[in-house]
Amino acid sequence: MLKLYNTLTRKKENFKPLKDHEVGIYSCGPTVYWYQHIGNMRGYLCWDILKRVLKFNGFKIKHVINVTDVGHLTSDADEGEDKMENAAKREGKTAKEISEYYFNIFLDDLKKVNFLMPDVWPKATGHIQEQIDLIRVLEKKGYTYKTSDGIYFDTSKFKDYKKLARLRVEKLKAGKRIEIGQKKNKTDFALWKFSETPGLRQQEWQSPWGLGYPGWHIECSAMSSKYLGEQFDIHTGGQEHIPVHHTNEIAQSEAVFGKKPWVKYWLHNAWLLFGGEKMSKSQGDMYTISVLEGIGYSAMDFRYLCLNSHYRKPLNFTMKNLDKAKETYKRIKNIIYGIKDDEKTNQKYLKDFEKAINNDLNTPNAVKVLWKMLRDQKAEGKFRTIKKMDEVLGLRLFERDDVSIPRDIRKLIDEREKARKEKNWKIADALRDRVRDLGFFIDDTDDGPRVRKV
Ligand code: AMP
Ligand code: ZN
């Protein structure tokens, strides 16, 4: 039985979806004003594993990841500038160009890390009417009020406001981070912001409240309900979303739809840390998958590193850790290279593996089971068991590295193969050694020689 840690109850719970046939998952996605760094990637990889584990357990999935391309402001307190508008100014492009550019790079990186793509990638700017509709319902139900800069949600009207974060709202200090301004309560948040100077922003829309743009939180309620219904199974995101973004999503959604709980399971990933701090776009040193590739690491090295820490524990990113991951990943692949398919499955190791992943997605333990089986000289059924395990790990363990072999070495390999066929073992061995000295290793398989870098 699959168990997942639910932030809502602070407990590991047996996973039981609302409907038998399909699990609805919504993941808070990227704000596409800049590159997605490896911290972001760590988050997405956690949810990739979640999906793979659900599949392993026989569930069908509908997965939605939103793309924030308007309304995410630089401060937590509905103030500051819109990140998209800022980026457009910085780069002298339209907000749409910015969003497309960074989103496409993000997609490329996701493909590289072997991420299972969601069924829907809805964009906030493509769902303005849906967001306006929700705000109108909230308005009719009496949850909103107007200030000089927008329409706000009155959190004092929603009595369960603190439930996800277990907030002690009275203790939140008004001050640097929480400017109360004209807000009635410190925790109130913007649903709709008025255009300060109409025509100045690139992205603004007509609404019942005049020209403006949606606040950041409402898009997730609007798009999740459109694609997954008014109540669904799993909502994911980074830990920092617990006290503000997800708390606000719950408040507005339960206020509109009246369904409790709006989402059954809330899952949050811990951060990737760099130099002891959360890697973030505002930090100077920001690694992306492409940057790692540029300095000799593959996306799979990074994936292997991520799988070795549990999603609810911080992952300390250092070059030393990445080197170790690269080395170990290479070793696994080299071992697997020599394993033949005996057409069996090793039920014992597969069961242990299943136990690990079903215990709140414990990938470090799952990888340990894989290693234990690889080291077990007597174990049968390794080939097919690893294939099954890799459906969850997604490490492309059977994919051959793209070895480009120089022409003169290819000639030596062919000569050796000829010698081997003619049973000229001495010549064959000598050629094999020469190829090895030149940096390539030949494995003889039933399908002919396979070549990899030493
Ligand atoms: P953003 O594009 O910054 O809005 O973030 C997109 C997603 O990445 C969110 O779900 C964040 O919680 C997550 N995220 C951002 N930084 C990190 C980090 N250093 N480690 C793990 N997840 C992160
Ligand atoms: Zn969200």
Coordinates of C-alpha atoms in Angstrom, one line a residue, residues 23-453:
V23 CA -5.5 10.4 -9.8
G24 CA -5.6 14.1 -10.3
I25 CA -2.3 16.0 -9.6
Y26 CA -1.6 19.7 -9.7
S27 CA 1.9 21.0 -9.4
C28 CA 2.7 24.6 -8.9
G29 CA 4.9 25.4 -11.9
P30 CA 7.5 27.8 -13.1
T31 CA 7.3 31.6 -13.3
V32 CA 8.8 31.9 -16.7
Y33 CA 10.8 35.1 -16.5
W34 CA 14.2 33.5 -16.1
Y35 CA 16.0 30.1 -16.3
Q36 CA 14.8 27.3 -14.1
H37 CA 17.8 26.3 -12.0
I38 CA 18.7 22.9 -10.6
G39 CA 16.8 23.8 -7.4
N40 CA 13.6 24.1 -9.4
M41 CA 14.6 20.9 -11.2
R42 CA 15.0 19.1 -7.9
G43 CA 11.4 20.0 -7.1
Y44 CA 10.0 18.8 -10.5
L45 CA 12.0 15.5 -10.2
C46 CA 10.3 14.8 -6.8
W47 CA 7.0 14.9 -8.6
D48 CA 8.2 12.9 -11.5
I49 CA 9.0 10.2 -9.0
L50 CA 5.6 10.6 -7.4
K51 CA 4.0 9.9 -10.8
R52 CA 6.2 7.0 -11.6
V53 CA 5.4 5.4 -8.2
L54 CA 1.7 5.9 -8.8
K55 CA 2.1 4.3 -12.2
F56 CA 4.0 1.4 -10.6
N57 CA 1.0 0.9 -8.3
G58 CA -1.3 0.7 -11.3
F59 CA -2.9 4.2 -11.0
K60 CA -3.8 6.3 -14.0
I61 CA -2.8 9.9 -13.7
K62 CA -3.9 13.3 -14.9
H63 CA -1.2 15.8 -14.2
V64 CA -1.4 19.6 -14.5
I65 CA 1.5 22.0 -14.2
N66 CA 0.7 25.7 -14.5
V67 CA 2.9 28.2 -16.1
T68 CA 2.9 31.6 -14.4
D69 CA 3.3 34.3 -17.0
V70 CA 1.7 37.2 -15.2
G71 CA 0.9 38.5 -11.7
H72 CA 3.8 37.0 -9.7
L73 CA 5.2 40.1 -7.9
T74 CA 8.7 40.5 -6.6
S75 CA 7.5 40.8 -3.0
D76 CA 5.5 38.3 -0.9
A77 CA 3.1 41.0 0.1
D78 CA 1.4 41.8 -3.2
E79 CA 3.8 44.6 -3.8
G80 CA 6.8 45.3 -6.0
E81 CA 6.9 44.7 -9.7
D82 CA 5.6 42.0 -11.9
K83 CA 8.4 39.6 -12.6
M84 CA 7.4 39.1 -16.2
E85 CA 7.0 42.8 -16.9
N86 CA 10.4 43.4 -15.3
A87 CA 12.1 40.8 -17.4
A88 CA 10.5 42.2 -20.6
K89 CA 11.9 45.6 -19.7
R90 CA 15.3 44.1 -18.9
E91 CA 15.6 42.2 -22.2
G92 CA 13.8 44.7 -24.4
K93 CA 11.3 42.0 -25.4
T94 CA 7.5 41.4 -25.1
A95 CA 6.3 39.5 -22.1
K96 CA 5.1 36.8 -24.4
E97 CA 8.5 36.5 -26.0
I98 CA 10.1 36.2 -22.6
S99 CA 7.6 33.6 -21.5
E100 CA 8.1 31.5 -24.6
Y101 CA 11.8 31.7 -24.5
Y102 CA 12.3 30.6 -20.9
F103 CA 9.5 28.0 -21.1
N104 CA 11.1 26.3 -24.1
I105 CA 14.5 26.1 -22.4
F106 CA 12.7 24.7 -19.3
L107 CA 11.0 22.0 -21.5
D108 CA 14.4 21.0 -23.0
D109 CA 15.9 20.6 -19.5
L110 CA 12.9 18.6 -18.4
K111 CA 13.4 16.2 -21.3
K112 CA 17.0 15.9 -20.5
V113 CA 16.3 14.8 -16.9
N114 CA 13.7 12.3 -18.2
F115 CA 10.7 14.0 -16.7
L116 CA 7.3 12.6 -17.5
M117 CA 5.5 15.5 -19.1
P118 CA 2.1 16.6 -17.6
D119 CA -1.1 16.2 -19.5
V120 CA -1.8 19.9 -19.4
W121 CA 0.5 23.0 -19.2
P122 CA -2.0 25.8 -18.7
K123 CA -0.8 29.3 -18.8
A124 CA -2.1 32.0 -16.5
T125 CA -2.6 34.5 -19.3
G126 CA -4.7 31.9 -21.2
H127 CA -7.1 31.7 -18.3
I128 CA -7.9 35.3 -17.4
Q129 CA -11.7 34.8 -17.7
E130 CA -11.6 31.7 -15.5
Q131 CA -9.8 33.8 -12.8
I132 CA -12.2 36.7 -13.1
D133 CA -15.1 34.2 -12.8
L134 CA -13.7 32.8 -9.5
I135 CA -13.1 36.3 -8.1
R136 CA -16.7 37.2 -8.9
V137 CA -18.0 34.2 -7.0
L138 CA -15.8 35.2 -4.0
E139 CA -17.2 38.7 -4.3
K140 CA -20.8 37.5 -4.3
K141 CA -20.1 35.3 -1.3
G142 CA -18.7 38.3 0.6
Y143 CA -15.0 37.3 0.9
T144 CA -13.6 40.3 -0.9
Y145 CA -13.0 44.0 -0.4
K146 CA -11.5 46.8 -2.5
T147 CA -8.5 49.0 -1.8
S148 CA -6.9 51.7 -3.9
D149 CA -4.7 49.1 -5.7
G150 CA -6.9 46.0 -6.1
I151 CA -9.5 43.5 -4.9
Y152 CA -8.4 41.6 -1.8
F153 CA -9.4 38.3 -0.1
D154 CA -10.4 38.9 3.5
T155 CA -8.7 36.1 5.3
S156 CA -10.6 36.8 8.5
K157 CA -13.8 35.6 6.8
F158 CA -12.3 32.1 6.2
K159 CA -12.1 30.4 9.5
D160 CA -9.8 27.5 8.4
Y161 CA -7.2 29.9 7.1
K162 CA -4.4 28.5 9.3
K163 CA -5.0 24.8 8.7
L164 CA -2.3 24.0 6.2
A165 CA 0.6 25.9 7.7
R166 CA -0.7 25.7 11.2
L167 CA -0.1 29.4 11.2
R168 CA -0.3 31.5 14.3
V169 CA -1.5 34.5 12.3
E170 CA -1.5 36.8 15.3
K171 CA 2.3 36.2 15.6
L172 CA 3.1 37.2 12.0
K173 CA 4.8 40.5 12.5
A174 CA 3.7 43.4 10.3
G175 CA 7.0 44.9 9.2
K176 CA 9.5 44.4 6.6
R177 CA 7.9 41.5 4.8
I178 CA 4.3 42.0 5.6
E179 CA 3.2 45.6 4.8
I180 CA -0.4 45.9 5.8
G181 CA -1.1 49.2 4.0
Q182 CA -4.9 49.3 3.3
K183 CA -5.3 45.6 3.9
K184 CA -7.6 44.7 6.7
N185 CA -5.5 41.8 7.9
K186 CA -1.8 41.0 7.5
T187 CA -2.6 37.8 5.6
D188 CA -5.1 39.2 3.1
F189 CA -4.0 38.8 -0.4
A190 CA -4.7 40.4 -3.8
L191 CA -7.1 38.6 -6.2
W192 CA -7.0 41.3 -8.8
K193 CA -4.6 44.3 -9.1
F194 CA -5.5 47.5 -10.9
S195 CA -3.2 48.8 -13.6
E196 CA -1.4 51.7 -11.9
T197 CA -1.2 53.7 -15.1
P198 CA -3.4 52.1 -17.8
G199 CA -1.4 51.4 -20.9
L200 CA 1.9 51.2 -19.1
R201 CA 1.9 47.5 -18.5
Q202 CA 2.2 45.1 -21.4
Q203 CA -0.2 42.6 -19.8
E204 CA -3.5 44.0 -18.6
W205 CA -7.1 43.0 -19.1
Q206 CA -10.6 44.5 -18.8
S207 CA -12.5 43.2 -15.8
P208 CA -15.6 44.1 -13.7
W209 CA -13.2 46.1 -11.6
G210 CA -11.5 48.0 -14.4
L211 CA -8.2 47.4 -16.3
G212 CA -5.8 45.2 -14.4
Y213 CA -4.3 41.8 -13.9
P214 CA -4.8 38.8 -11.7
G215 CA -3.0 38.3 -8.4
W216 CA -0.6 35.3 -8.3
H217 CA -2.6 32.8 -6.2
I218 CA -5.9 32.8 -8.0
E219 CA -4.5 31.2 -11.2
C220 CA -3.9 27.9 -9.4
S221 CA -7.5 27.6 -8.2
A222 CA -8.8 28.6 -11.6
M223 CA -6.7 26.2 -13.6
S224 CA -6.7 23.2 -11.3
S225 CA -10.5 23.3 -11.1
K226 CA -10.8 23.7 -14.9
Y227 CA -8.7 20.6 -15.6
L228 CA -9.1 18.4 -12.5
G229 CA -12.5 19.4 -11.1
E230 CA -13.5 21.3 -8.0
Q231 CA -11.9 18.7 -5.7
F232 CA -8.8 16.6 -6.5
D233 CA -6.3 14.2 -5.1
I234 CA -2.8 15.6 -4.9
H235 CA -1.3 19.1 -4.9
T236 CA 2.5 19.6 -4.9
G237 CA 5.0 22.4 -4.6
G238 CA 8.1 23.6 -2.8
Q239 CA 8.0 24.0 1.0
E240 CA 8.1 27.7 0.8
H241 CA 4.5 27.6 -0.6
I242 CA 3.0 26.2 2.6
P243 CA 2.5 29.5 4.6
V244 CA 1.4 31.8 1.8
H245 CA 0.7 30.5 -1.7
H246 CA -0.9 27.2 -0.8
T247 CA -2.6 28.5 2.3
N248 CA -4.2 31.2 0.0
E249 CA -5.1 28.6 -2.6
I250 CA -7.0 26.6 -0.1
A251 CA -8.8 29.6 1.3
Q252 CA -10.1 30.9 -2.0
S253 CA -10.9 27.4 -3.4
E254 CA -12.8 26.2 -0.4
A255 CA -14.6 29.5 -0.2
V256 CA -15.7 29.2 -3.9
F257 CA -16.3 25.5 -4.2
G258 CA -17.4 24.7 -0.7
K259 CA -15.7 21.3 -0.9
K260 CA -13.6 20.2 2.1
P261 CA -10.9 19.4 1.8
W262 CA -10.4 20.9 -1.6
V263 CA -7.3 18.8 -2.1
K264 CA -6.9 15.5 -0.2
Y265 CA -3.1 15.2 -0.1
W266 CA -0.6 18.1 0.0
L267 CA 3.0 17.1 -0.8
H268 CA 5.9 19.5 -0.4
N269 CA 9.5 19.1 -1.5
A270 CA 12.5 20.3 0.5
W271 CA 15.0 22.6 -1.2
L272 CA 18.1 22.1 -3.0
L273 CA 20.7 24.0 -1.0
F274 CA 23.8 25.7 -2.3
G275 CA 26.3 27.1 0.2
G276 CA 23.8 26.2 2.9
E277 CA 21.0 28.3 1.4
K278 CA 18.0 27.7 -0.9
M279 CA 19.2 28.0 -4.4
S280 CA 17.2 30.8 -5.9
K281 CA 17.0 33.0 -8.9
S282 CA 18.2 36.0 -7.0
Q283 CA 21.4 34.2 -5.9
G284 CA 24.4 34.9 -8.0
D285 CA 25.7 31.4 -8.6
M286 CA 22.9 29.6 -10.4
Y287 CA 23.4 26.3 -12.0
T288 CA 21.1 25.0 -14.7
I289 CA 21.1 21.6 -16.3
S290 CA 22.8 23.1 -19.4
V291 CA 25.5 24.7 -17.2
L292 CA 26.2 21.3 -15.6
E293 CA 26.4 19.8 -19.1
G294 CA 28.8 22.4 -20.1
I295 CA 31.2 21.4 -17.3
G296 CA 31.1 17.7 -17.9
Y297 CA 28.1 16.4 -16.0
S298 CA 25.0 14.8 -17.6
A299 CA 21.4 15.3 -16.7
M300 CA 21.3 11.7 -15.5
D301 CA 24.2 12.4 -13.1
F302 CA 22.1 15.1 -11.6
R303 CA 19.0 12.9 -11.5
Y304 CA 21.0 10.2 -9.7
L305 CA 22.1 12.8 -7.1
C306 CA 18.5 13.8 -6.5
L307 CA 17.3 10.3 -6.1
N308 CA 19.8 9.8 -3.3
S309 CA 18.1 12.2 -1.0
H310 CA 14.5 11.9 0.2
Y311 CA 12.2 14.5 -1.2
R312 CA 11.4 15.9 2.2
K313 CA 15.0 16.4 3.2
P314 CA 17.2 19.2 1.9
L315 CA 19.7 18.3 -0.7
N316 CA 23.1 19.9 -0.2
F317 CA 24.4 20.6 -3.7
T318 CA 28.2 20.6 -4.0
M319 CA 30.5 19.7 -6.8
K320 CA 31.9 16.9 -4.6
N321 CA 28.5 15.4 -4.2
L322 CA 27.8 15.7 -7.9
D323 CA 31.2 14.1 -8.7
K324 CA 30.3 11.2 -6.5
A325 CA 26.9 10.8 -8.1
K326 CA 28.5 10.8 -11.6
E327 CA 31.1 8.2 -10.6
T328 CA 28.5 5.9 -9.0
Y329 CA 26.0 6.3 -11.8
K330 CA 28.7 5.3 -14.3
R331 CA 29.6 2.3 -12.2
I332 CA 25.9 1.1 -12.1
K333 CA 25.7 1.4 -15.9
N334 CA 28.9 -0.4 -16.4
I335 CA 27.7 -3.3 -14.2
I336 CA 24.3 -3.4 -16.0
Y337 CA 26.1 -3.5 -19.3
G338 CA 27.4 -6.9 -18.5
I339 CA 24.1 -8.4 -17.3
K340 CA 22.3 -10.9 -19.6
D341 CA 18.6 -11.3 -19.7
D342 CA 17.7 -14.7 -18.1
E343 CA 14.0 -14.0 -18.6
K344 CA 13.3 -14.1 -14.9
T345 CA 12.3 -11.4 -12.4
N346 CA 13.8 -11.4 -8.9
Q347 CA 10.6 -11.1 -6.8
K348 CA 12.5 -10.6 -3.5
Y349 CA 14.5 -7.6 -4.6
L350 CA 11.5 -6.2 -6.5
K351 CA 9.4 -6.5 -3.3
D352 CA 12.1 -4.7 -1.2
F353 CA 12.2 -2.0 -3.9
E354 CA 8.4 -1.6 -3.9
K355 CA 8.5 -1.3 -0.1
A356 CA 11.0 1.5 -0.3
I357 CA 9.1 3.6 -2.9
N358 CA 5.7 3.0 -1.3
N359 CA 7.1 4.3 1.9
D360 CA 6.6 8.0 1.1
L361 CA 8.7 7.7 -2.1
N362 CA 11.9 6.7 -0.3
T363 CA 14.2 6.7 -3.4
P364 CA 17.5 6.6 -1.4
N365 CA 16.4 3.2 0.0
A366 CA 15.1 2.1 -3.4
V367 CA 18.6 2.8 -4.9
K368 CA 20.1 0.9 -2.0
V369 CA 18.0 -2.1 -3.0
L370 CA 19.2 -1.8 -6.6
W371 CA 22.8 -1.8 -5.4
K372 CA 22.3 -4.8 -3.1
M373 CA 20.9 -6.8 -6.0
L374 CA 23.7 -5.7 -8.3
R375 CA 26.3 -6.9 -5.7
D376 CA 24.5 -10.2 -5.0
Q377 CA 26.4 -12.6 -7.2
K378 CA 23.8 -15.3 -6.8
A379 CA 20.7 -13.2 -7.6
E380 CA 18.7 -14.3 -10.6
G381 CA 16.5 -12.2 -12.8
K382 CA 18.6 -9.0 -12.5
F383 CA 18.0 -7.8 -16.0
R384 CA 14.2 -7.7 -15.9
T385 CA 14.1 -6.5 -12.3
I386 CA 16.3 -3.6 -13.1
K387 CA 14.1 -2.8 -16.1
K388 CA 11.1 -2.6 -13.8
M389 CA 13.0 -0.6 -11.2
D390 CA 14.1 1.9 -13.8
E391 CA 10.5 2.6 -14.8
V392 CA 10.4 4.3 -11.4
L393 CA 13.9 5.6 -11.1
G394 CA 13.9 6.9 -14.7
L395 CA 17.7 6.7 -14.8
R396 CA 17.9 5.4 -18.4
L397 CA 20.0 2.5 -17.0
F398 CA 19.8 0.5 -20.3
E399 CA 20.6 3.4 -22.6
R400 CA 24.0 3.2 -24.2
D401 CA 26.0 6.3 -23.8
D402 CA 26.3 8.0 -27.1
V403 CA 29.9 7.0 -27.9
S404 CA 31.2 8.6 -31.0
I405 CA 34.0 6.4 -32.1
P406 CA 36.9 7.9 -34.2
R407 CA 37.2 6.2 -37.6
D408 CA 40.7 4.7 -36.9
I409 CA 39.4 3.1 -33.7
R410 CA 36.3 1.8 -35.5
K411 CA 38.7 0.1 -38.0
L412 CA 40.6 -1.6 -35.2
I413 CA 37.3 -2.8 -33.7
D414 CA 36.3 -4.3 -37.0
E415 CA 39.6 -6.0 -37.5
R416 CA 39.3 -7.5 -34.0
E417 CA 35.8 -8.7 -34.7
K418 CA 37.2 -10.4 -37.9
A419 CA 40.0 -12.0 -36.0
R420 CA 37.6 -13.2 -33.4
K421 CA 35.3 -14.8 -35.9
E422 CA 38.3 -16.5 -37.4
K423 CA 39.3 -17.7 -33.9
N424 CA 42.6 -15.8 -34.1
W425 CA 42.4 -15.2 -30.3
K426 CA 45.9 -13.8 -29.9
I427 CA 45.4 -11.1 -32.5
A428 CA 41.9 -10.4 -31.3
D429 CA 43.1 -9.9 -27.7
A430 CA 46.0 -7.7 -28.8
L431 CA 43.6 -5.5 -30.8
R432 CA 41.3 -5.3 -27.9
D433 CA 44.2 -4.1 -25.7
R434 CA 45.2 -1.5 -28.2
V435 CA 41.6 -0.2 -28.4
R436 CA 41.6 0.0 -24.6
D437 CA 44.8 1.9 -24.6
L438 CA 43.2 4.4 -26.9
G439 CA 40.4 4.9 -24.4
F440 CA 37.6 2.5 -25.5
F441 CA 36.4 -0.7 -24.0
I442 CA 34.9 -3.5 -26.0
D443 CA 32.2 -5.8 -24.5
D444 CA 31.3 -8.9 -26.5
T445 CA 27.6 -9.5 -26.4
D446 CA 25.2 -11.8 -28.3
D447 CA 24.4 -8.8 -30.5
G448 CA 28.1 -8.2 -31.4
P449 CA 30.7 -5.9 -29.9
R450 CA 29.5 -3.0 -27.7
V451 CA 31.9 -0.1 -27.2
R452 CA 32.1 2.4 -24.4
K453 CA 34.6 4.9 -23.1

